[in-house]
Amino acid sequence: IKTSYESFVKNPIIELRKILEFCNIPFDDGSIKKSVAGVTKNSVGKGRSSLDERSIKNIENLISGTLKNNGYL
């Protein structure tokens, strides 16, 4: 299964359902809705905006390979 953070915040119910089905974890629609109640499109970039430029560069250096492989750099 493949998903992205952006896909998840855009369609959290659909994406969580896919993940749970893939993991063969039983669920009901009410549980999914409750689990993603706080997820919004406004979450994208929120973590990055709380970091200073040096911290961002350090993190990018540590995970640059993964970021490149997943189309973020």
Coordinates of C-alpha atoms in Angstrom, one line a residue:
I1 CA 0.0 0.0 0.0
K2 CA 1.2 3.5 -0.7
T3 CA -0.2 6.8 0.5
S4 CA 1.2 10.2 1.3
Y5 CA 0.7 12.6 4.1
E6 CA -1.0 15.0 1.7
S7 CA -3.4 12.3 0.5
F8 CA -4.2 11.4 4.0
V9 CA -5.1 15.0 5.1
K10 CA -7.0 15.5 1.9
N11 CA -9.1 12.3 2.3
P12 CA -8.5 11.0 5.8
I13 CA -11.5 8.6 5.9
I14 CA -10.7 7.0 2.6
E15 CA -7.0 6.7 3.3
L16 CA -7.4 5.3 6.8
R17 CA -9.9 2.8 5.5
K18 CA -7.3 1.7 2.9
I19 CA -4.6 1.3 5.6
L20 CA -6.9 -0.6 7.9
E21 CA -8.0 -2.9 5.1
F22 CA -4.5 -3.5 4.1
C23 CA -3.5 -4.4 7.6
N24 CA -6.6 -6.6 8.0
I25 CA -7.7 -4.6 11.0
P26 CA -11.5 -4.6 11.6
F27 CA -13.1 -1.2 11.8
D28 CA -16.4 0.5 11.5
D29 CA -17.2 3.9 9.9
G30 CA -17.9 5.5 13.3
S31 CA -14.5 4.6 14.6
I32 CA -12.8 5.9 11.5
K33 CA -14.6 9.2 11.6
K34 CA -13.8 9.6 15.3
S35 CA -10.1 8.8 14.6
V36 CA -9.6 11.4 11.9
A37 CA -11.9 14.1 13.4
G38 CA -9.0 16.5 13.9
V39 CA -7.3 15.9 10.6
T40 CA -7.6 18.9 8.2
K41 CA -6.0 20.2 5.0
N42 CA -4.7 23.0 7.2
S43 CA -2.3 20.5 8.9
V44 CA -0.1 20.4 5.8
G45 CA 3.1 22.3 6.6
K46 CA 2.2 23.0 10.2
G47 CA 5.2 21.1 11.6
R48 CA 7.6 22.7 9.2
S49 CA 6.4 26.2 10.0
S50 CA 7.2 25.6 13.7
L51 CA 10.9 24.9 12.9
D52 CA 13.7 27.3 12.3
E53 CA 15.7 27.2 9.1
R54 CA 18.7 25.4 10.7
S55 CA 16.5 22.6 12.1
I56 CA 14.8 22.2 8.7
K57 CA 18.2 21.8 7.0
N58 CA 19.4 19.3 9.6
I59 CA 16.3 17.2 9.1
E60 CA 16.5 17.4 5.3
N61 CA 20.1 16.3 5.4
L62 CA 19.2 13.3 7.6
I63 CA 16.2 12.2 5.5
S64 CA 17.0 13.6 2.0
G65 CA 17.2 10.1 0.4
T66 CA 13.7 9.3 1.6
L67 CA 12.4 12.7 0.6
K68 CA 13.8 12.3 -2.9
N69 CA 12.5 8.8 -3.3
N70 CA 9.0 10.0 -2.4
G71 CA 9.0 13.2 -4.6
Y72 CA 9.4 15.8 -1.9
L73 CA 12.8 17.1 -3.1

